[in-house]
Amino acid sequence: MRRLRRFYQAFFLALFIVAFALTSQGLLKGYPVTVFLDSSALNAIGTLLSARNMAYTMWIGLLILALTPFLGRFFCGWICPLGTLFHIASRLLRPRKVAERIRQNLRHPAQVCKYLLLIALLLSAGFGFMQVGLFDPIALLTRTATALASPGMRAGWLLIALFTVLLLLNAWRPRFWCRYICPLGALLGTASRLMPGGIVRDKEKCTDCGLCNRDCIGACSPNSCTRMTECFVCWNCIEDCPEKALSWQWMPETGQLDRETGVSRRAFFGATAGGVATAIALRTQAIEGYPERIRPPGALAEPDFLDRCLKCGECMKVCPTGVLRPALAEAGVSGLWTPVMDMERGYCEYNCVLCAQVCPSGAIERLTIAEKTGQPVKTGTAFVDRSRCLPWSFGRNCVVCEEVCPVSPKAIYTDTIHMEIDGKVVALHRPWVDPDRCTGCGLCQHECPVNDLAAIRVTAAGESRAPGGSFFLR
């Protein structure tokens, strides 16, 4: 059984890596791109609670949740690519002494923390403060892989440092993330309480040697009364027992299995209050105006976008120009790590809709190139800063912004004036922006030759996703 489990773990980890690589190169589109994110029941339920609906592709996560009461936490032990990476790290960092390994795998009271985090996240989502994606294991792995593949990614070093710490913590407790933090594991663990079978100990055969704990992935205490909410159904304990005192039984006698999560009533109400209070306090920021918060084309209206966005980084991964980066302060606390466009780094390619094709939750609507360019979809509007523009303030000709504007007819046009400069009459071509034609792609800002701060800049004003398409910010 151990070899079979390792095969499946290696297979799904390799599948994730291959899918990530192909998607990054633009060779994979549609459902195969999001299949791992869709397999998270946490993402599905969080989106349902926050947006009151979900992408149809997320059914696979609900299917895994439905199978968990019959198969246990098989996703954690056999499929999850992040869990597999932490499993590998745990084996590489584990102590040599068997006694120390047994001690590390004893059940710890702090394992209840993941259930409290789950409660807070789901209640926050129910009140419109969607932060499930920050703690979802598949989204976390996708973000980290994107940061590794994009060295210039904003705050990417922070993700890599966090992931490194999580890897090193496996030296203290094997699969630290899975045991103490992972809210998806807590959700599946809660569902596994209904499992009709489990690992049962024969007290007459057991010699209390503790070897069953040596390689116990979930620290579920098979040496006493197996806690099914923590069991990863790896069956290591059954294989390691020298006395064959452990076995899998369907419908065991009452008291032979522990089906509790360990969450006390006080802890439950504390997590509930924390989740609701956080949602109420921070959700209001979503409706505030942030001029620098320029969303990808096809993004839903801001409240709906925040209700759905998983912060997974898939859109940033496939962006060919690198214009998408994670938001920090410019989108408020509720928008942390959601995608925004940074025209200093890139621009929105006029004939590209890759970000819309890979979004797993529907936060970015599926668009065709014809829909994007025909309507057109506006992500914002460009404004000329006359105090920095070469023709307007410095008497030097420059038509870069007009030349690169991809819209036809162009959204940037010039008028010509004649001025006497250094005793010579010079024809200056001053740029203007037609806000009705501008799509906010940012190519003009990206190519502007003015150093430090471009003389033409895009803000979110006039974005087509705003209610009524209003040009004015509040």
Coordinates of C-alpha atoms in Angstrom, one line a residue:
M1 CA 0.0 0.0 0.0
R2 CA 2.9 2.4 0.8
R3 CA 4.4 2.0 -2.7
L4 CA 1.0 2.5 -4.3
R5 CA 0.5 5.7 -2.3
R6 CA 3.9 7.0 -3.2
F7 CA 3.2 6.3 -6.9
Y8 CA 0.0 8.4 -6.8
Q9 CA 1.7 11.2 -4.8
A10 CA 4.5 11.3 -7.4
F11 CA 2.1 11.1 -10.3
F12 CA -0.1 14.0 -9.1
L13 CA 3.0 16.2 -8.2
A14 CA 4.5 15.6 -11.6
L15 CA 1.1 16.4 -13.2
F16 CA 1.0 19.7 -11.3
I17 CA 4.5 20.6 -12.4
V18 CA 3.9 19.7 -16.1
A19 CA 0.6 21.6 -16.1
F20 CA 2.2 24.6 -14.5
A21 CA 5.1 24.6 -17.1
L22 CA 2.8 24.2 -20.1
T23 CA 0.5 26.9 -18.8
S24 CA 3.4 29.3 -18.3
Q25 CA 4.4 28.8 -21.9
G26 CA 0.8 29.4 -23.1
L27 CA 0.6 25.8 -24.3
L28 CA -2.3 24.8 -22.0
K29 CA -5.6 26.5 -21.8
G30 CA -9.1 26.0 -20.4
Y31 CA -10.1 23.4 -17.9
P32 CA -6.8 21.5 -17.6
V33 CA -5.2 24.7 -16.3
T34 CA -7.5 24.9 -13.3
V35 CA -8.1 21.3 -12.5
F36 CA -6.0 21.3 -9.3
L37 CA -7.5 24.5 -8.0
D38 CA -11.0 23.1 -8.9
S39 CA -10.2 20.0 -6.8
S40 CA -10.2 22.1 -3.7
A41 CA -13.5 21.9 -1.9
L42 CA -12.4 24.8 0.2
N43 CA -12.3 27.0 -2.9
A44 CA -15.7 25.8 -4.0
I45 CA -17.5 26.3 -0.7
G46 CA -15.7 29.7 0.0
T47 CA -16.9 30.9 -3.4
L48 CA -20.4 29.7 -2.8
L49 CA -20.6 31.5 0.5
S50 CA -19.1 34.7 -0.8
A51 CA -20.5 35.0 -4.3
R52 CA -23.6 32.8 -3.8
N53 CA -22.6 30.8 -6.9
M54 CA -19.5 29.2 -8.3
A55 CA -17.8 28.2 -11.5
Y56 CA -19.2 25.0 -12.9
T57 CA -15.7 23.5 -13.0
M58 CA -15.5 23.5 -9.2
W59 CA -17.8 20.4 -9.1
I60 CA -14.7 18.2 -8.7
G61 CA -13.9 19.8 -5.3
L62 CA -17.4 19.0 -4.1
L63 CA -17.1 15.5 -5.5
I64 CA -13.9 14.9 -3.5
L65 CA -15.7 16.3 -0.4
A66 CA -18.6 14.0 -1.0
L67 CA -16.3 11.0 -1.2
T68 CA -14.4 11.8 1.9
P69 CA -16.9 10.3 4.4
F70 CA -16.4 7.0 2.6
L71 CA -12.7 7.1 1.8
G72 CA -11.3 9.4 4.5
R73 CA -8.8 12.2 3.8
F74 CA -7.5 10.5 0.7
F75 CA -6.9 13.8 -1.0
C76 CA -4.4 14.9 1.7
G77 CA -2.5 11.6 1.7
W78 CA -2.6 10.6 -1.9
I79 CA -3.3 13.6 -4.2
C80 CA -2.4 17.0 -2.8
P81 CA 0.8 18.2 -4.5
L82 CA 1.7 20.6 -1.7
G83 CA 1.2 17.8 0.9
T84 CA 3.6 15.7 -1.2
L85 CA 6.3 18.4 -1.2
F86 CA 6.0 18.7 2.6
H87 CA 6.0 14.9 2.9
I88 CA 9.3 14.8 1.0
A89 CA 10.7 17.6 3.1
S90 CA 9.6 15.8 6.3
R91 CA 11.5 12.6 5.2
L92 CA 14.6 14.6 4.3
L93 CA 14.6 16.5 7.6
R94 CA 13.5 13.8 10.0
P95 CA 15.7 12.8 12.9
R96 CA 17.7 9.6 12.7
K97 CA 16.6 8.2 16.0
V98 CA 13.4 6.2 15.9
A99 CA 12.4 7.4 19.4
E100 CA 12.5 11.0 18.3
R101 CA 10.5 10.3 15.2
I102 CA 7.8 8.6 17.3
R103 CA 7.8 11.7 19.6
Q104 CA 7.3 14.0 16.7
N105 CA 4.3 12.1 15.4
L106 CA 2.3 12.1 18.6
R107 CA -0.9 14.0 18.5
H108 CA -0.5 17.7 19.5
P109 CA -3.3 19.9 20.9
A110 CA -2.3 22.7 18.5
Q111 CA -3.6 20.6 15.6
V112 CA -7.0 22.1 16.4
C113 CA -5.8 25.5 15.0
K114 CA -6.6 24.5 11.4
Y115 CA -10.3 24.0 12.4
L116 CA -10.5 27.4 14.0
L117 CA -8.9 28.9 10.9
L118 CA -11.5 27.1 8.7
I119 CA -14.4 28.4 10.8
A120 CA -13.1 32.0 10.6
L121 CA -12.4 31.8 6.8
L122 CA -15.8 30.4 5.9
L123 CA -17.7 32.8 8.1
S124 CA -15.7 35.7 6.7
A125 CA -16.6 34.5 3.2
G126 CA -20.3 34.3 4.2
F127 CA -20.1 38.0 5.1
G128 CA -18.4 38.9 1.9
F129 CA -14.7 39.0 3.0
M130 CA -13.2 36.3 0.8
Q131 CA -9.7 35.3 2.0
V132 CA -10.0 31.5 1.5
G133 CA -7.5 31.7 -1.4
L134 CA -4.7 33.0 0.9
F135 CA -4.7 29.7 2.8
D136 CA -5.8 27.2 0.3
P137 CA -2.9 24.8 -0.3
I138 CA -3.3 24.6 -4.1
A139 CA -3.5 28.3 -4.4
L140 CA -0.5 28.7 -2.1
L141 CA 1.6 26.3 -4.2
T142 CA 0.5 28.0 -7.4
R143 CA 1.5 31.4 -6.1
T144 CA 4.8 30.2 -4.9
A145 CA 5.6 28.4 -8.2
T146 CA 4.6 31.6 -10.0
A147 CA 7.0 33.6 -7.8
L148 CA 9.8 31.1 -8.5
A149 CA 9.2 31.3 -12.2
S150 CA 9.0 35.1 -12.3
P151 CA 12.1 36.5 -10.4
G152 CA 10.9 40.1 -10.9
M153 CA 7.5 39.5 -9.5
R154 CA 6.5 42.1 -6.9
A155 CA 6.9 40.7 -3.3
G156 CA 7.7 37.3 -4.8
W157 CA 10.6 37.1 -2.4
L158 CA 8.1 37.2 0.5
L159 CA 6.2 34.2 -0.9
I160 CA 9.4 32.3 -1.4
A161 CA 10.6 33.1 2.1
L162 CA 7.3 32.0 3.6
F163 CA 7.4 28.8 1.7
T164 CA 11.0 28.1 2.8
V165 CA 9.9 28.6 6.4
L166 CA 7.1 26.2 6.0
L167 CA 9.5 23.6 4.5
L168 CA 11.9 24.0 7.4
L169 CA 9.1 23.6 10.0
N170 CA 8.8 20.0 8.8
A171 CA 12.0 19.4 10.8
W172 CA 10.1 20.2 14.0
R173 CA 6.8 18.4 13.1
P174 CA 6.4 16.4 9.9
R175 CA 3.9 17.9 7.5
F176 CA 3.6 20.9 9.7
W177 CA 1.3 22.8 7.4
C178 CA -1.1 19.8 7.0
R179 CA -1.4 19.2 10.7
Y180 CA -1.6 22.7 12.1
I181 CA -2.7 25.2 9.4
C182 CA -4.3 23.8 6.3
P183 CA -8.0 24.7 6.3
L184 CA -8.7 22.4 3.4
G185 CA -7.4 19.5 5.5
A186 CA -9.7 20.7 8.3
L187 CA -12.7 20.7 6.0
L188 CA -11.9 17.2 4.7
G189 CA -11.2 16.1 8.3
T190 CA -14.6 17.3 9.4
A191 CA -16.2 15.3 6.6
S192 CA -14.2 12.2 7.5
R193 CA -16.0 12.1 10.9
L194 CA -18.8 10.3 9.1
M195 CA -16.5 7.6 7.8
P196 CA -18.0 4.2 8.7
G197 CA -14.7 2.5 9.0
G198 CA -11.2 3.1 10.4
I199 CA -8.0 1.8 11.8
V200 CA -8.7 -0.2 15.0
R201 CA -6.1 -1.5 17.6
D202 CA -6.3 -5.0 19.0
K203 CA -5.4 -4.4 22.7
E204 CA -4.5 -8.0 23.3
K205 CA -1.9 -8.0 20.5
C206 CA -0.5 -4.5 21.1
T207 CA 2.7 -4.2 23.1
D208 CA 2.7 -0.4 23.2
C209 CA 6.0 -0.3 21.3
G210 CA 4.9 3.0 19.6
L211 CA 6.3 2.0 16.1
C212 CA 2.9 2.7 14.6
N213 CA 3.6 6.4 15.3
R214 CA 7.0 6.3 13.6
D215 CA 5.7 7.2 10.1
C216 CA 2.2 8.4 10.9
I217 CA 1.6 11.3 8.5
G218 CA -1.3 12.9 10.3
A219 CA -0.4 12.2 13.9
C220 CA -3.7 10.6 14.5
S221 CA -2.7 8.4 17.4
P222 CA -3.1 4.8 16.1
N223 CA -1.4 3.6 19.2
S224 CA -4.4 4.4 21.3
C225 CA -7.7 5.4 19.6
T226 CA -7.3 6.6 16.0
R227 CA -8.6 10.1 15.5
M228 CA -10.3 9.8 12.1
T229 CA -10.3 13.6 11.5
E230 CA -6.5 13.5 11.4
C231 CA -6.0 10.2 9.6
F232 CA -4.6 10.5 6.0
V233 CA -5.4 6.8 5.2
C234 CA -1.8 6.2 4.4
W235 CA -1.9 2.8 6.2
N236 CA 1.8 3.2 7.3
C237 CA 0.8 2.3 10.8
I238 CA -0.7 -1.1 9.7
E239 CA 2.4 -2.0 7.8
D240 CA 4.8 -0.8 10.6
C241 CA 3.1 -2.7 13.4
P242 CA 5.3 -5.8 14.2
E243 CA 2.5 -7.5 16.1
K244 CA -0.2 -7.0 13.4
A245 CA -2.3 -5.4 16.1
L246 CA -3.7 -2.7 13.8
S247 CA -6.3 -3.4 11.1
W248 CA -8.9 -1.6 9.0
Q249 CA -12.4 -2.4 10.1
W250 CA -15.8 -1.3 8.8
M251 CA -18.4 -0.4 11.4
P252 CA -16.2 -1.0 14.5
E253 CA -17.6 -1.1 18.0
T254 CA -18.4 2.2 19.7
G255 CA -15.3 3.7 21.3
Q256 CA -12.8 2.1 19.1
L257 CA -12.5 5.3 16.9
D258 CA -12.2 8.9 17.9
R259 CA -14.3 11.1 15.6
E260 CA -13.8 14.4 17.4
T261 CA -12.0 17.5 16.0
G262 CA -10.9 18.7 19.4
V263 CA -12.6 22.1 19.0
S264 CA -14.0 23.3 22.3
R265 CA -17.1 25.4 22.5
R266 CA -15.2 28.4 23.6
A267 CA -12.7 28.1 20.7
F268 CA -15.6 27.7 18.3
F269 CA -17.3 30.9 19.4
G270 CA -14.0 32.7 19.5
A271 CA -13.3 31.7 15.9
T272 CA -16.8 32.6 14.9
A273 CA -16.6 36.1 16.4
G274 CA -13.2 36.7 14.9
G275 CA -14.3 35.7 11.4
V276 CA -17.5 37.9 11.5
A277 CA -15.7 40.9 13.1
T278 CA -12.9 40.8 10.5
A279 CA -15.4 40.6 7.6
I280 CA -17.5 43.5 8.8
A281 CA -14.4 45.7 9.6
L282 CA -12.5 45.1 6.4
R283 CA -15.2 44.4 3.8
T284 CA -16.2 48.0 3.5
Q285 CA -12.8 48.8 1.9
A286 CA -13.9 47.0 -1.2
I287 CA -16.2 49.9 -2.3
E288 CA -13.6 52.6 -1.8
G289 CA -12.0 54.2 -4.8
Y290 CA -8.4 53.1 -5.6
P291 CA -7.2 54.9 -8.8
E292 CA -4.1 52.6 -9.1
R293 CA -6.3 49.4 -8.8
I294 CA -6.5 48.5 -12.4
R295 CA -8.0 45.1 -12.9
P296 CA -7.4 42.7 -15.8
P297 CA -9.8 42.9 -18.7
G298 CA -13.0 40.9 -18.0
A299 CA -12.8 41.4 -14.2
L300 CA -16.1 41.5 -12.5
A301 CA -17.3 44.6 -10.7
E302 CA -15.1 45.1 -7.6
P303 CA -17.3 43.6 -4.9
D304 CA -18.1 40.6 -7.1
F305 CA -14.5 40.3 -8.1
L306 CA -13.4 40.1 -4.5
D307 CA -16.1 37.6 -3.7
R308 CA -14.6 35.2 -6.3
C309 CA -10.9 35.9 -6.6
L310 CA -8.8 33.0 -5.1
K311 CA -5.5 35.0 -5.2
C312 CA -4.0 31.9 -6.9
G313 CA -1.9 33.8 -9.4
E314 CA -2.9 31.8 -12.5
C315 CA -3.6 35.0 -14.4
M316 CA -0.2 36.5 -13.5
K317 CA 1.5 33.3 -14.5
V318 CA 0.1 33.3 -18.1
C319 CA 0.4 37.1 -18.8
P320 CA 2.8 37.4 -21.7
T321 CA 3.9 41.0 -20.9
G322 CA 4.1 40.7 -17.1
V323 CA 1.7 43.6 -16.5
L324 CA -0.2 41.6 -13.9
R325 CA 1.2 41.6 -10.4
P326 CA -0.2 41.0 -6.9
A327 CA -1.8 43.9 -5.1
L328 CA -0.5 45.1 -1.8
A329 CA -1.7 48.4 -0.4
E330 CA -3.4 49.7 -3.6
A331 CA -6.4 47.4 -3.3
G332 CA -7.0 47.5 0.5
V333 CA -6.8 44.6 2.9
S334 CA -9.6 42.8 1.2
G335 CA -7.8 42.9 -2.1
L336 CA -4.4 41.7 -0.8
W337 CA -2.6 39.6 -3.5
T338 CA -5.4 40.0 -6.0
P339 CA -4.2 40.8 -9.6
V340 CA -3.7 44.4 -10.7
M341 CA -2.0 45.9 -13.7
D342 CA 1.4 47.7 -13.4
M343 CA 2.1 49.6 -16.6
E344 CA 5.7 50.2 -15.5
R345 CA 6.3 46.5 -15.9
G346 CA 4.2 45.8 -18.9
Y347 CA 1.0 46.5 -20.7
C348 CA -2.2 44.6 -21.7
E349 CA -1.6 43.0 -25.0
Y350 CA -4.4 44.1 -27.3
N351 CA -5.1 40.7 -28.8
C352 CA -4.7 38.6 -25.6
V353 CA -7.3 37.1 -23.3
L354 CA -5.2 34.5 -21.6
C355 CA -5.9 35.7 -18.1
A356 CA -9.7 35.3 -18.7
Q357 CA -9.1 31.8 -20.0
V358 CA -7.3 30.4 -16.9
C359 CA -9.3 32.1 -14.0
P360 CA -10.7 29.1 -12.0
S361 CA -13.4 31.0 -10.1
G362 CA -14.9 33.3 -12.7
A363 CA -13.5 36.4 -11.1
I364 CA -12.3 37.2 -14.6
E365 CA -15.0 36.5 -17.1
R366 CA -14.2 34.4 -20.1
L367 CA -13.6 36.7 -23.1
T368 CA -12.9 36.1 -26.7
I369 CA -10.5 38.5 -28.5
A370 CA -13.5 39.8 -30.6
E371 CA -15.4 40.6 -27.4
K372 CA -12.4 42.3 -25.8
T373 CA -11.6 44.5 -28.8
G374 CA -15.1 44.9 -30.2
Q375 CA -17.1 46.2 -27.2
P376 CA -14.4 47.3 -26.2
V377 CA -13.5 46.2 -22.7
K378 CA -12.1 49.2 -20.8
T379 CA -9.7 48.6 -17.9
G380 CA -9.2 52.3 -17.4
T381 CA -8.3 55.5 -19.1
A382 CA -5.0 57.2 -20.0
F383 CA -4.4 60.8 -18.9
V384 CA -1.7 63.1 -20.2
D385 CA 0.3 64.8 -17.5
R386 CA 1.1 68.0 -19.3
S387 CA 3.6 69.1 -16.6
R388 CA 5.8 66.2 -17.6
C389 CA 5.0 65.7 -21.3
L390 CA 7.8 66.7 -23.6
P391 CA 5.7 68.6 -26.3
W392 CA 3.5 70.3 -23.7
S393 CA 6.1 71.5 -21.2
F394 CA 9.6 71.2 -22.7
G395 CA 9.2 72.2 -26.3
R396 CA 10.4 68.9 -27.6
N397 CA 8.6 66.7 -30.1
C398 CA 7.5 63.2 -29.1
V399 CA 4.8 61.1 -30.6
V400 CA 5.6 57.8 -29.0
C401 CA 2.2 57.4 -27.2
E402 CA 0.3 58.1 -30.4
E403 CA 2.5 55.7 -32.4
V404 CA 2.1 52.7 -30.1
C405 CA -1.6 53.1 -29.4
P406 CA -3.1 49.8 -30.7
V407 CA -6.7 51.0 -31.0
S408 CA -8.1 51.7 -34.4
P409 CA -8.9 54.5 -34.9
K410 CA -6.3 55.6 -32.3
A411 CA -7.4 56.8 -28.9
I412 CA -4.4 59.2 -28.8
Y413 CA -4.2 62.0 -31.3
T414 CA -2.2 65.2 -31.6
D415 CA -2.8 68.8 -32.5
T416 CA -0.1 70.9 -33.9
I417 CA 1.0 74.3 -32.7
H418 CA 3.9 76.5 -33.8
M419 CA 6.2 78.0 -31.2
E420 CA 9.4 80.0 -31.4
I421 CA 12.1 78.1 -29.6
D422 CA 15.7 79.4 -29.5
G423 CA 15.0 81.7 -32.4
K424 CA 13.4 79.0 -34.6
V425 CA 9.7 78.3 -35.3
V426 CA 9.1 74.7 -34.3
A427 CA 5.9 72.6 -35.0
L428 CA 5.0 70.8 -31.8
H429 CA 2.6 67.8 -31.8
R430 CA 0.8 67.8 -28.5
P431 CA -1.0 64.5 -27.5
W432 CA -4.6 64.3 -26.4
V433 CA -6.6 61.3 -25.3
D434 CA -10.1 60.4 -26.5
P435 CA -11.6 58.7 -23.4
D436 CA -14.3 57.0 -25.5
R437 CA -11.7 55.1 -27.5
C438 CA -9.1 54.5 -24.9
T439 CA -9.2 50.9 -23.5
G440 CA -6.6 51.5 -20.7
C441 CA -4.2 48.9 -22.1
G442 CA -1.2 51.0 -20.8
L443 CA 1.0 50.5 -23.8
C444 CA 1.4 54.3 -24.0
Q445 CA 2.4 54.6 -20.4
H446 CA 4.8 51.6 -20.7
E447 CA 6.6 53.1 -23.7
C448 CA 6.6 56.7 -22.6
P449 CA 10.3 57.9 -22.7
V450 CA 10.0 60.2 -19.7
N451 CA 12.0 58.7 -16.9
D452 CA 10.9 58.0 -13.3
L453 CA 7.2 58.8 -13.8
A454 CA 5.5 58.5 -17.2
A455 CA 4.0 61.6 -18.7
I456 CA 0.9 59.6 -19.7
R457 CA -0.6 57.3 -17.1
V458 CA -3.6 55.0 -16.8
T459 CA -6.0 55.0 -13.9
A460 CA -9.1 52.9 -13.2
A461 CA -11.4 55.8 -14.3
G462 CA -14.0 54.8 -16.9
E463 CA -13.5 51.1 -16.5
S464 CA -16.3 49.2 -18.2
R465 CA -16.8 46.9 -15.2
A466 CA -17.8 49.9 -13.0
P467 CA -21.6 50.2 -12.4
G468 CA -23.1 52.2 -15.2
G469 CA -19.6 52.6 -16.8
S470 CA -19.1 55.8 -14.9
F471 CA -16.0 57.8 -15.9
F472 CA -15.8 59.5 -12.5
L473 CA -14.2 58.0 -9.4
R474 CA -16.0 58.6 -6.1

